[in-house]
Amino acid sequence: PYLASPFNFFYEACKSEYGAKHCNRFLPHNFAVVFKRDKKTREILRAWSKQLNSGHGDDQMPLMRAAKEIGFDLTRLPESFTLAFKSVDKSQWNLYPRFTYMIDAGKPVTLVHSHTPNKVAKGYDDFCHFINSNISKARMVFQRSPSANYEMLFSCEECETRMNSTDPRLCRELDWESA
């Protein structure tokens, strides 16, 4: 299975702080879930429901536990299909800065988890127009703070410059050239 994050940076940071046995290689962010209807799907849904009923206040950790329990392979959907904003490290930096993972060149985004309409850069009708305005290049969307507008980043250097006050190392893990 893929990591919830494509960045080894997050896994390595977790391992160094908490130890490997307390860090998961993936944690599903399940705002968009696609299942094939079959026996294994029924099994994961039952196991997930059982985990949800065990009192955990979240739905992502129970899905991860259910998947591990029954050996169900999860994968991350591509950003062009299900785009969502992430935070660098909520425990250290709170919710901001926010960013998306890399959106491959040539791929329009079709589904967005959430965004703030009045933070779309000037000159665009809406967020979809903004995010799909330059699909010929690999790109990432970045927002420094709640009051800042969204920015489109097209290179490792732009990413590192924007992330400089937090931790720009994650920018180096992205393959900006071949995406």
Short mmCIF file of N, CA and C in Angstrom, two decimals:
data_model
loop_
_atom_site.label_atom_id
_atom_site.label_comp_id
_atom_site.label_asym_id
_atom_site.label_seq_id
_atom_site.Cartn_x
_atom_site.Cartn_y
_atom_site.Cartn_z
N PRO A 1 0.82 -1.21 0.00
CA PRO A 1 0.00 0.00 0.00
C PRO A 1 0.86 1.26 0.00
N TYR A 2 0.31 2.30 -0.58
CA TYR A 2 0.97 3.60 -0.54
C TYR A 2 0.89 4.19 0.86
N LEU A 3 1.74 5.14 1.13
CA LEU A 3 1.60 5.95 2.33
C LEU A 3 0.43 6.90 2.12
N ALA A 4 -0.19 7.36 3.19
CA ALA A 4 -1.17 8.43 3.04
C ALA A 4 -0.44 9.63 2.49
N SER A 5 0.80 9.78 2.87
CA SER A 5 1.65 10.83 2.34
C SER A 5 2.68 10.20 1.43
N PRO A 6 2.96 10.83 0.29
CA PRO A 6 4.02 10.28 -0.54
C PRO A 6 5.41 10.63 -0.02
N PHE A 7 5.47 11.37 1.08
CA PHE A 7 6.74 11.85 1.60
C PHE A 7 7.32 10.93 2.66
N ASN A 8 8.52 10.43 2.44
CA ASN A 8 9.22 9.69 3.49
C ASN A 8 9.52 10.62 4.66
N PHE A 9 9.61 11.92 4.37
CA PHE A 9 9.89 12.93 5.39
C PHE A 9 8.99 12.75 6.62
N PHE A 10 7.68 12.58 6.40
CA PHE A 10 6.75 12.47 7.51
C PHE A 10 6.96 11.18 8.30
N TYR A 11 7.20 10.08 7.59
CA TYR A 11 7.42 8.81 8.27
C TYR A 11 8.71 8.85 9.07
N GLU A 12 9.77 9.38 8.49
CA GLU A 12 11.06 9.47 9.19
C GLU A 12 10.96 10.38 10.41
N ALA A 13 10.24 11.49 10.30
CA ALA A 13 10.07 12.40 11.45
C ALA A 13 9.31 11.69 12.57
N CYS A 14 8.29 10.94 12.22
CA CYS A 14 7.52 10.19 13.21
C CYS A 14 8.40 9.14 13.89
N LYS A 15 9.16 8.39 13.08
CA LYS A 15 10.03 7.35 13.64
C LYS A 15 11.03 7.94 14.63
N SER A 16 11.63 9.08 14.27
CA SER A 16 12.65 9.65 15.15
C SER A 16 12.03 10.17 16.45
N GLU A 17 10.78 10.60 16.40
CA GLU A 17 10.14 11.13 17.61
C GLU A 17 9.49 10.04 18.46
N TYR A 18 8.84 9.06 17.81
CA TYR A 18 8.05 8.07 18.55
C TYR A 18 8.54 6.63 18.44
N GLY A 19 9.45 6.35 17.52
CA GLY A 19 9.89 4.99 17.28
C GLY A 19 9.05 4.33 16.20
N ALA A 20 9.65 3.45 15.43
CA ALA A 20 9.01 2.87 14.25
C ALA A 20 7.71 2.14 14.56
N LYS A 21 7.63 1.45 15.70
CA LYS A 21 6.42 0.66 15.96
C LYS A 21 5.19 1.54 16.22
N HIS A 22 5.38 2.83 16.46
CA HIS A 22 4.26 3.74 16.70
C HIS A 22 3.91 4.57 15.47
N CYS A 23 4.60 4.34 14.36
CA CYS A 23 4.36 5.12 13.15
C CYS A 23 3.86 4.21 12.04
N ASN A 24 2.87 4.69 11.34
CA ASN A 24 2.29 3.90 10.26
C ASN A 24 2.79 4.40 8.92
N ARG A 25 3.04 3.47 8.03
CA ARG A 25 3.46 3.84 6.68
C ARG A 25 2.29 4.45 5.91
N PHE A 26 1.09 4.23 6.35
CA PHE A 26 -0.04 4.87 5.70
C PHE A 26 -1.12 5.15 6.74
N LEU A 27 -1.84 6.21 6.52
CA LEU A 27 -3.04 6.52 7.30
C LEU A 27 -4.04 7.06 6.29
N PRO A 28 -5.05 6.30 5.97
CA PRO A 28 -5.95 6.71 4.90
C PRO A 28 -6.71 7.99 5.23
N HIS A 29 -6.73 8.90 4.30
CA HIS A 29 -7.60 10.08 4.39
C HIS A 29 -8.77 9.76 3.49
N ASN A 30 -9.89 9.47 4.09
CA ASN A 30 -10.96 8.80 3.36
C ASN A 30 -12.12 9.71 2.98
N PHE A 31 -11.85 10.92 2.50
CA PHE A 31 -12.97 11.73 2.03
C PHE A 31 -13.51 11.20 0.71
N ALA A 32 -12.71 10.48 -0.02
CA ALA A 32 -13.16 9.84 -1.26
C ALA A 32 -12.69 8.39 -1.22
N VAL A 33 -13.62 7.49 -1.21
CA VAL A 33 -13.30 6.07 -1.14
C VAL A 33 -13.92 5.37 -2.34
N VAL A 34 -13.14 4.58 -3.03
CA VAL A 34 -13.62 3.82 -4.17
C VAL A 34 -13.42 2.34 -3.87
N PHE A 35 -14.49 1.59 -3.90
CA PHE A 35 -14.43 0.16 -3.65
C PHE A 35 -14.98 -0.60 -4.84
N LYS A 36 -14.42 -1.77 -5.06
CA LYS A 36 -14.99 -2.73 -6.01
C LYS A 36 -15.92 -3.62 -5.19
N ARG A 37 -17.14 -3.82 -5.66
CA ARG A 37 -18.09 -4.63 -4.91
C ARG A 37 -17.71 -6.10 -4.99
N ASP A 38 -17.24 -6.63 -3.86
CA ASP A 38 -16.92 -8.04 -3.80
C ASP A 38 -16.84 -8.48 -2.34
N LYS A 39 -16.46 -9.73 -2.12
CA LYS A 39 -16.39 -10.29 -0.77
C LYS A 39 -15.41 -9.51 0.11
N LYS A 40 -14.26 -9.17 -0.42
CA LYS A 40 -13.23 -8.45 0.35
C LYS A 40 -13.74 -7.07 0.77
N THR A 41 -14.53 -6.43 -0.09
CA THR A 41 -15.10 -5.12 0.25
C THR A 41 -16.08 -5.25 1.42
N ARG A 42 -16.92 -6.27 1.36
CA ARG A 42 -17.84 -6.48 2.48
C ARG A 42 -17.06 -6.73 3.78
N GLU A 43 -15.98 -7.46 3.65
CA GLU A 43 -15.14 -7.77 4.82
C GLU A 43 -14.51 -6.49 5.41
N ILE A 44 -13.98 -5.61 4.56
CA ILE A 44 -13.36 -4.39 5.08
C ILE A 44 -14.43 -3.46 5.66
N LEU A 45 -15.59 -3.39 5.05
CA LEU A 45 -16.64 -2.52 5.58
C LEU A 45 -17.11 -3.01 6.95
N ARG A 46 -17.23 -4.34 7.11
CA ARG A 46 -17.61 -4.89 8.43
C ARG A 46 -16.52 -4.60 9.46
N ALA A 47 -15.27 -4.84 9.09
CA ALA A 47 -14.15 -4.60 10.02
C ALA A 47 -14.04 -3.12 10.37
N TRP A 48 -14.25 -2.24 9.40
CA TRP A 48 -14.18 -0.80 9.64
C TRP A 48 -15.30 -0.37 10.58
N SER A 49 -16.51 -0.90 10.33
CA SER A 49 -17.64 -0.58 11.20
C SER A 49 -17.38 -1.03 12.63
N LYS A 50 -16.81 -2.21 12.78
CA LYS A 50 -16.47 -2.74 14.11
C LYS A 50 -15.46 -1.81 14.80
N GLN A 51 -14.46 -1.38 14.05
CA GLN A 51 -13.46 -0.46 14.62
C GLN A 51 -14.09 0.89 14.97
N LEU A 52 -14.98 1.39 14.13
CA LEU A 52 -15.65 2.67 14.41
C LEU A 52 -16.49 2.58 15.68
N ASN A 53 -17.12 1.43 15.89
CA ASN A 53 -17.97 1.24 17.06
C ASN A 53 -17.17 1.03 18.34
N SER A 54 -15.85 0.93 18.23
CA SER A 54 -15.03 0.71 19.42
C SER A 54 -14.75 2.02 20.17
N GLY A 55 -15.30 3.12 19.68
CA GLY A 55 -15.21 4.36 20.44
C GLY A 55 -14.16 5.35 19.99
N HIS A 56 -13.42 5.07 18.95
CA HIS A 56 -12.42 6.02 18.46
C HIS A 56 -13.16 7.18 17.79
N GLY A 57 -12.77 8.41 18.08
CA GLY A 57 -13.48 9.59 17.58
C GLY A 57 -13.19 9.96 16.15
N ASP A 58 -12.36 9.22 15.48
CA ASP A 58 -11.96 9.52 14.12
C ASP A 58 -12.44 8.38 13.22
N ASP A 59 -12.44 8.59 11.91
CA ASP A 59 -12.79 7.49 11.02
C ASP A 59 -11.59 6.96 10.24
N GLN A 60 -10.51 7.70 10.22
CA GLN A 60 -9.33 7.30 9.45
C GLN A 60 -8.51 6.23 10.17
N MET A 61 -8.27 6.41 11.46
CA MET A 61 -7.51 5.43 12.22
C MET A 61 -8.25 4.08 12.26
N PRO A 62 -9.57 4.06 12.48
CA PRO A 62 -10.27 2.77 12.43
C PRO A 62 -10.18 2.08 11.06
N LEU A 63 -10.18 2.86 9.97
CA LEU A 63 -10.03 2.24 8.65
C LEU A 63 -8.64 1.62 8.52
N MET A 64 -7.62 2.33 8.98
CA MET A 64 -6.27 1.79 8.92
C MET A 64 -6.17 0.50 9.74
N ARG A 65 -6.72 0.51 10.95
CA ARG A 65 -6.67 -0.68 11.80
C ARG A 65 -7.42 -1.85 11.17
N ALA A 66 -8.59 -1.57 10.59
CA ALA A 66 -9.38 -2.62 9.94
C ALA A 66 -8.61 -3.20 8.76
N ALA A 67 -7.98 -2.35 7.98
CA ALA A 67 -7.21 -2.81 6.81
C ALA A 67 -6.05 -3.71 7.25
N LYS A 68 -5.36 -3.31 8.32
CA LYS A 68 -4.26 -4.13 8.84
C LYS A 68 -4.79 -5.47 9.37
N GLU A 69 -5.90 -5.41 10.09
CA GLU A 69 -6.48 -6.60 10.71
C GLU A 69 -6.83 -7.68 9.69
N ILE A 70 -7.39 -7.29 8.55
CA ILE A 70 -7.84 -8.30 7.58
C ILE A 70 -6.91 -8.41 6.37
N GLY A 71 -5.82 -7.64 6.35
CA GLY A 71 -4.89 -7.71 5.23
C GLY A 71 -5.45 -7.10 3.95
N PHE A 72 -6.12 -5.99 4.09
CA PHE A 72 -6.74 -5.30 2.95
C PHE A 72 -5.80 -4.23 2.43
N ASP A 73 -5.44 -4.32 1.14
CA ASP A 73 -4.55 -3.33 0.56
C ASP A 73 -5.29 -2.05 0.20
N LEU A 74 -4.79 -0.95 0.73
CA LEU A 74 -5.33 0.37 0.39
C LEU A 74 -4.34 1.07 -0.53
N THR A 75 -4.82 1.96 -1.33
CA THR A 75 -3.94 2.78 -2.16
C THR A 75 -4.46 4.22 -2.15
N ARG A 76 -3.59 5.13 -2.40
CA ARG A 76 -3.95 6.53 -2.47
C ARG A 76 -4.43 6.85 -3.88
N LEU A 77 -5.55 7.53 -3.99
CA LEU A 77 -6.02 7.97 -5.30
C LEU A 77 -5.16 9.15 -5.75
N PRO A 78 -4.96 9.31 -7.05
CA PRO A 78 -4.11 10.41 -7.51
C PRO A 78 -4.69 11.77 -7.18
N GLU A 79 -3.83 12.75 -6.99
CA GLU A 79 -4.26 14.11 -6.66
C GLU A 79 -5.17 14.69 -7.73
N SER A 80 -4.97 14.30 -8.97
CA SER A 80 -5.83 14.83 -10.02
C SER A 80 -7.27 14.34 -9.86
N PHE A 81 -7.46 13.24 -9.17
CA PHE A 81 -8.81 12.74 -8.94
C PHE A 81 -9.39 13.28 -7.63
N THR A 82 -8.61 13.26 -6.56
CA THR A 82 -9.11 13.68 -5.24
C THR A 82 -8.09 14.58 -4.56
N LEU A 83 -8.21 15.85 -4.77
CA LEU A 83 -7.27 16.83 -4.22
C LEU A 83 -7.70 17.26 -2.82
N ALA A 84 -6.75 17.26 -1.90
CA ALA A 84 -7.03 17.73 -0.54
C ALA A 84 -5.79 18.45 -0.02
N PHE A 85 -6.02 19.43 0.82
CA PHE A 85 -4.90 20.16 1.42
C PHE A 85 -4.36 19.41 2.62
N LYS A 86 -3.06 19.51 2.82
CA LYS A 86 -2.38 18.88 3.94
C LYS A 86 -1.67 19.95 4.75
N SER A 87 -1.26 19.60 5.95
CA SER A 87 -0.47 20.49 6.80
C SER A 87 0.91 19.88 6.97
N VAL A 88 1.91 20.72 7.16
CA VAL A 88 3.27 20.22 7.33
C VAL A 88 3.36 19.41 8.62
N ASP A 89 2.98 19.99 9.74
CA ASP A 89 3.04 19.30 11.03
C ASP A 89 2.12 20.05 11.98
N LYS A 90 0.91 19.54 12.16
CA LYS A 90 -0.08 20.25 12.99
C LYS A 90 0.39 20.41 14.43
N SER A 91 1.16 19.45 14.93
CA SER A 91 1.62 19.55 16.33
C SER A 91 2.63 20.68 16.51
N GLN A 92 3.36 21.01 15.46
CA GLN A 92 4.38 22.05 15.56
C GLN A 92 3.94 23.38 14.96
N TRP A 93 3.20 23.33 13.85
CA TRP A 93 2.88 24.55 13.10
C TRP A 93 1.39 24.83 13.04
N ASN A 94 0.55 24.05 13.69
CA ASN A 94 -0.90 24.15 13.56
C ASN A 94 -1.32 23.78 12.15
N LEU A 95 -2.38 24.37 11.65
CA LEU A 95 -2.94 23.97 10.36
C LEU A 95 -2.17 24.53 9.16
N TYR A 96 -1.48 25.64 9.35
CA TYR A 96 -0.79 26.30 8.23
C TYR A 96 0.71 26.25 8.41
N PRO A 97 1.47 26.23 7.30
CA PRO A 97 1.01 26.33 5.92
C PRO A 97 0.31 25.06 5.46
N ARG A 98 -0.53 25.24 4.43
CA ARG A 98 -1.27 24.14 3.82
C ARG A 98 -0.77 23.96 2.39
N PHE A 99 -0.78 22.71 1.92
CA PHE A 99 -0.32 22.44 0.57
C PHE A 99 -1.02 21.19 0.04
N THR A 100 -0.97 21.01 -1.25
CA THR A 100 -1.46 19.78 -1.86
C THR A 100 -0.24 18.96 -2.23
N TYR A 101 -0.43 17.69 -2.46
CA TYR A 101 0.65 16.90 -3.03
C TYR A 101 0.78 17.29 -4.49
N MET A 102 1.77 16.76 -5.14
CA MET A 102 2.03 17.05 -6.54
C MET A 102 0.87 16.60 -7.42
N ILE A 103 0.47 17.49 -8.31
CA ILE A 103 -0.54 17.17 -9.31
C ILE A 103 0.22 16.97 -10.62
N ASP A 104 0.09 15.81 -11.21
CA ASP A 104 0.85 15.49 -12.42
C ASP A 104 0.49 16.40 -13.59
N ALA A 105 1.49 16.70 -14.40
CA ALA A 105 1.28 17.48 -15.61
C ALA A 105 0.28 16.77 -16.51
N GLY A 106 -0.54 17.54 -17.19
CA GLY A 106 -1.52 16.97 -18.12
C GLY A 106 -2.77 16.44 -17.47
N LYS A 107 -2.87 16.54 -16.13
CA LYS A 107 -4.01 15.97 -15.42
C LYS A 107 -4.85 17.09 -14.78
N PRO A 108 -6.10 17.23 -15.19
CA PRO A 108 -6.96 18.19 -14.50
C PRO A 108 -7.46 17.58 -13.18
N VAL A 109 -7.72 18.42 -12.21
CA VAL A 109 -8.27 17.98 -10.93
C VAL A 109 -9.78 17.87 -11.08
N THR A 110 -10.36 16.77 -10.60
CA THR A 110 -11.79 16.56 -10.78
C THR A 110 -12.60 16.66 -9.49
N LEU A 111 -11.97 16.48 -8.31
CA LEU A 111 -12.70 16.50 -7.05
C LEU A 111 -11.82 17.16 -6.00
N VAL A 112 -12.37 18.16 -5.29
CA VAL A 112 -11.61 18.90 -4.28
C VAL A 112 -12.29 18.70 -2.93
N HIS A 113 -11.49 18.33 -1.92
CA HIS A 113 -12.01 18.09 -0.57
C HIS A 113 -12.63 19.35 0.02
N SER A 114 -11.88 20.42 0.10
CA SER A 114 -12.41 21.68 0.61
C SER A 114 -11.44 22.80 0.25
N HIS A 115 -11.96 23.98 0.16
CA HIS A 115 -11.15 25.16 -0.11
C HIS A 115 -11.93 26.39 0.36
N THR A 116 -11.27 27.52 0.39
CA THR A 116 -11.90 28.78 0.79
C THR A 116 -12.06 29.63 -0.47
N PRO A 117 -13.27 29.80 -0.95
CA PRO A 117 -13.48 30.50 -2.22
C PRO A 117 -12.85 31.88 -2.32
N ASN A 118 -12.87 32.65 -1.24
CA ASN A 118 -12.31 34.01 -1.33
C ASN A 118 -10.79 34.04 -1.24
N LYS A 119 -10.13 32.90 -1.21
CA LYS A 119 -8.66 32.83 -1.20
C LYS A 119 -8.09 32.41 -2.56
N VAL A 120 -8.95 32.30 -3.55
CA VAL A 120 -8.50 31.99 -4.91
C VAL A 120 -7.79 33.22 -5.45
N ALA A 121 -6.66 33.00 -6.13
CA ALA A 121 -5.87 34.11 -6.67
C ALA A 121 -6.72 34.97 -7.61
N LYS A 122 -6.43 36.26 -7.64
CA LYS A 122 -7.14 37.20 -8.50
C LYS A 122 -7.00 36.77 -9.97
N GLY A 123 -8.05 36.98 -10.74
CA GLY A 123 -8.03 36.65 -12.16
C GLY A 123 -8.65 35.30 -12.49
N TYR A 124 -9.10 34.57 -11.47
CA TYR A 124 -9.72 33.26 -11.70
C TYR A 124 -11.17 33.29 -11.23
N ASP A 125 -12.03 32.65 -11.98
CA ASP A 125 -13.46 32.62 -11.65
C ASP A 125 -13.73 31.86 -10.35
N ASP A 126 -13.02 30.75 -10.16
CA ASP A 126 -13.24 29.91 -8.99
C ASP A 126 -12.02 29.01 -8.79
N PHE A 127 -12.08 28.18 -7.76
CA PHE A 127 -10.94 27.32 -7.43
C PHE A 127 -10.65 26.32 -8.55
N CYS A 128 -11.68 25.76 -9.16
CA CYS A 128 -11.46 24.78 -10.24
C CYS A 128 -10.75 25.43 -11.42
N HIS A 129 -11.15 26.63 -11.77
CA HIS A 129 -10.48 27.36 -12.86
C HIS A 129 -9.02 27.60 -12.49
N PHE A 130 -8.77 28.00 -11.25
CA PHE A 130 -7.41 28.24 -10.77
C PHE A 130 -6.56 26.97 -10.83
N ILE A 131 -7.04 25.89 -10.24
CA ILE A 131 -6.25 24.67 -10.11
C ILE A 131 -5.99 24.01 -11.47
N ASN A 132 -6.88 24.22 -12.42
CA ASN A 132 -6.73 23.61 -13.73
C ASN A 132 -6.28 24.59 -14.81
N SER A 133 -5.77 25.74 -14.41
CA SER A 133 -5.40 26.77 -15.38
C SER A 133 -4.10 26.48 -16.11
N ASN A 134 -3.24 25.66 -15.54
CA ASN A 134 -1.96 25.38 -16.18
C ASN A 134 -1.62 23.90 -16.02
N ILE A 135 -2.41 23.06 -16.68
CA ILE A 135 -2.21 21.62 -16.49
C ILE A 135 -1.04 21.06 -17.28
N SER A 136 -0.40 21.89 -18.07
CA SER A 136 0.74 21.38 -18.85
C SER A 136 1.96 21.13 -17.97
N LYS A 137 1.94 21.65 -16.74
CA LYS A 137 3.07 21.48 -15.83
C LYS A 137 2.63 20.77 -14.55
N ALA A 138 3.58 20.04 -13.95
CA ALA A 138 3.34 19.48 -12.62
C ALA A 138 3.21 20.66 -11.67
N ARG A 139 2.31 20.56 -10.69
CA ARG A 139 2.06 21.71 -9.84
C ARG A 139 1.61 21.28 -8.45
N MET A 140 1.71 22.23 -7.54
CA MET A 140 1.29 22.06 -6.16
C MET A 140 0.61 23.37 -5.76
N VAL A 141 -0.43 23.29 -4.95
CA VAL A 141 -1.08 24.50 -4.45
C VAL A 141 -0.61 24.70 -3.01
N PHE A 142 -0.35 25.95 -2.67
CA PHE A 142 0.22 26.31 -1.37
C PHE A 142 -0.56 27.48 -0.79
N GLN A 143 -0.77 27.46 0.53
CA GLN A 143 -1.37 28.60 1.23
C GLN A 143 -0.61 28.79 2.54
N ARG A 144 0.05 29.93 2.67
CA ARG A 144 0.90 30.21 3.83
C ARG A 144 0.11 30.34 5.13
N SER A 145 -1.02 31.04 5.10
CA SER A 145 -1.78 31.32 6.32
C SER A 145 -3.26 31.44 5.97
N PRO A 146 -4.13 31.50 6.97
CA PRO A 146 -5.57 31.60 6.67
C PRO A 146 -5.92 32.87 5.90
N SER A 147 -5.12 33.91 6.05
CA SER A 147 -5.42 35.17 5.36
C SER A 147 -4.78 35.26 3.97
N ALA A 148 -3.90 34.31 3.64
CA ALA A 148 -3.19 34.34 2.36
C ALA A 148 -4.00 33.69 1.24
N ASN A 149 -3.80 34.17 0.03
CA ASN A 149 -4.41 33.54 -1.14
C ASN A 149 -3.64 32.27 -1.50
N TYR A 150 -4.29 31.39 -2.24
CA TYR A 150 -3.63 30.20 -2.75
C TYR A 150 -2.59 30.61 -3.78
N GLU A 151 -1.49 29.86 -3.81
CA GLU A 151 -0.44 30.07 -4.81
C GLU A 151 -0.21 28.75 -5.53
N MET A 152 0.14 28.84 -6.81
CA MET A 152 0.49 27.66 -7.57
C MET A 152 2.01 27.59 -7.62
N LEU A 153 2.59 26.45 -7.24
CA LEU A 153 4.04 26.25 -7.27
C LEU A 153 4.38 25.27 -8.38
N PHE A 154 5.46 25.59 -9.11
CA PHE A 154 5.82 24.77 -10.26
C PHE A 154 7.24 24.20 -10.19
N SER A 155 7.96 24.44 -9.08
CA SER A 155 9.34 23.94 -9.01
C SER A 155 9.73 23.66 -7.57
N CYS A 156 10.77 22.86 -7.43
CA CYS A 156 11.31 22.57 -6.11
C CYS A 156 11.77 23.86 -5.43
N GLU A 157 12.38 24.76 -6.18
CA GLU A 157 12.87 26.02 -5.62
C GLU A 157 11.73 26.86 -5.06
N GLU A 158 10.61 26.94 -5.80
CA GLU A 158 9.44 27.69 -5.31
C GLU A 158 8.90 27.05 -4.03
N CYS A 159 8.82 25.74 -4.03
CA CYS A 159 8.33 25.01 -2.86
C CYS A 159 9.23 25.26 -1.65
N GLU A 160 10.54 25.14 -1.83
CA GLU A 160 11.48 25.37 -0.72
C GLU A 160 11.39 26.80 -0.20
N THR A 161 11.24 27.76 -1.08
CA THR A 161 11.12 29.16 -0.66
C THR A 161 9.88 29.36 0.19
N ARG A 162 8.75 28.78 -0.23
CA ARG A 162 7.50 28.95 0.51
C ARG A 162 7.53 28.19 1.84
N MET A 163 8.20 27.05 1.87
CA MET A 163 8.24 26.22 3.09
C MET A 163 9.41 26.59 4.00
N ASN A 164 10.18 27.60 3.68
CA ASN A 164 11.43 27.87 4.39
C ASN A 164 11.28 28.06 5.89
N SER A 165 10.17 28.59 6.37
CA SER A 165 10.02 28.79 7.81
C SER A 165 9.58 27.51 8.52
N THR A 166 9.11 26.51 7.78
CA THR A 166 8.70 25.25 8.40
C THR A 166 9.79 24.22 8.13
N ASP A 167 9.66 23.44 7.09
CA ASP A 167 10.69 22.47 6.76
C ASP A 167 10.65 22.17 5.27
N PRO A 168 11.56 22.76 4.50
CA PRO A 168 11.54 22.60 3.04
C PRO A 168 12.01 21.24 2.54
N ARG A 169 12.47 20.36 3.43
CA ARG A 169 13.01 19.07 2.96
C ARG A 169 11.99 18.26 2.18
N LEU A 170 10.71 18.36 2.53
CA LEU A 170 9.71 17.57 1.82
C LEU A 170 9.62 17.96 0.35
N CYS A 171 9.97 19.20 0.00
CA CYS A 171 9.95 19.63 -1.41
C CYS A 171 10.92 18.84 -2.26
N ARG A 172 12.02 18.42 -1.67
CA ARG A 172 13.07 17.71 -2.41
C ARG A 172 12.68 16.28 -2.75
N GLU A 173 11.67 15.75 -2.08
CA GLU A 173 11.23 14.38 -2.37
C GLU A 173 10.36 14.30 -3.61
N LEU A 174 9.88 15.43 -4.08
CA LEU A 174 9.00 15.44 -5.23
C LEU A 174 9.79 15.42 -6.52
N ASP A 175 9.30 14.69 -7.49
CA ASP A 175 9.95 14.64 -8.80
C ASP A 175 9.27 15.65 -9.70
N TRP A 176 9.72 16.90 -9.60
CA TRP A 176 9.11 18.00 -10.33
C TRP A 176 9.26 17.85 -11.84
N GLU A 177 10.33 17.22 -12.28
CA GLU A 177 10.61 17.14 -13.71
C GLU A 177 9.75 16.10 -14.44
N SER A 178 9.53 14.95 -13.82
CA SER A 178 8.85 13.88 -14.54
C SER A 178 7.37 13.76 -14.19
N ALA A 179 6.90 14.54 -13.23
CA ALA A 179 5.50 14.44 -12.81
C ALA A 179 4.56 14.94 -13.90
#
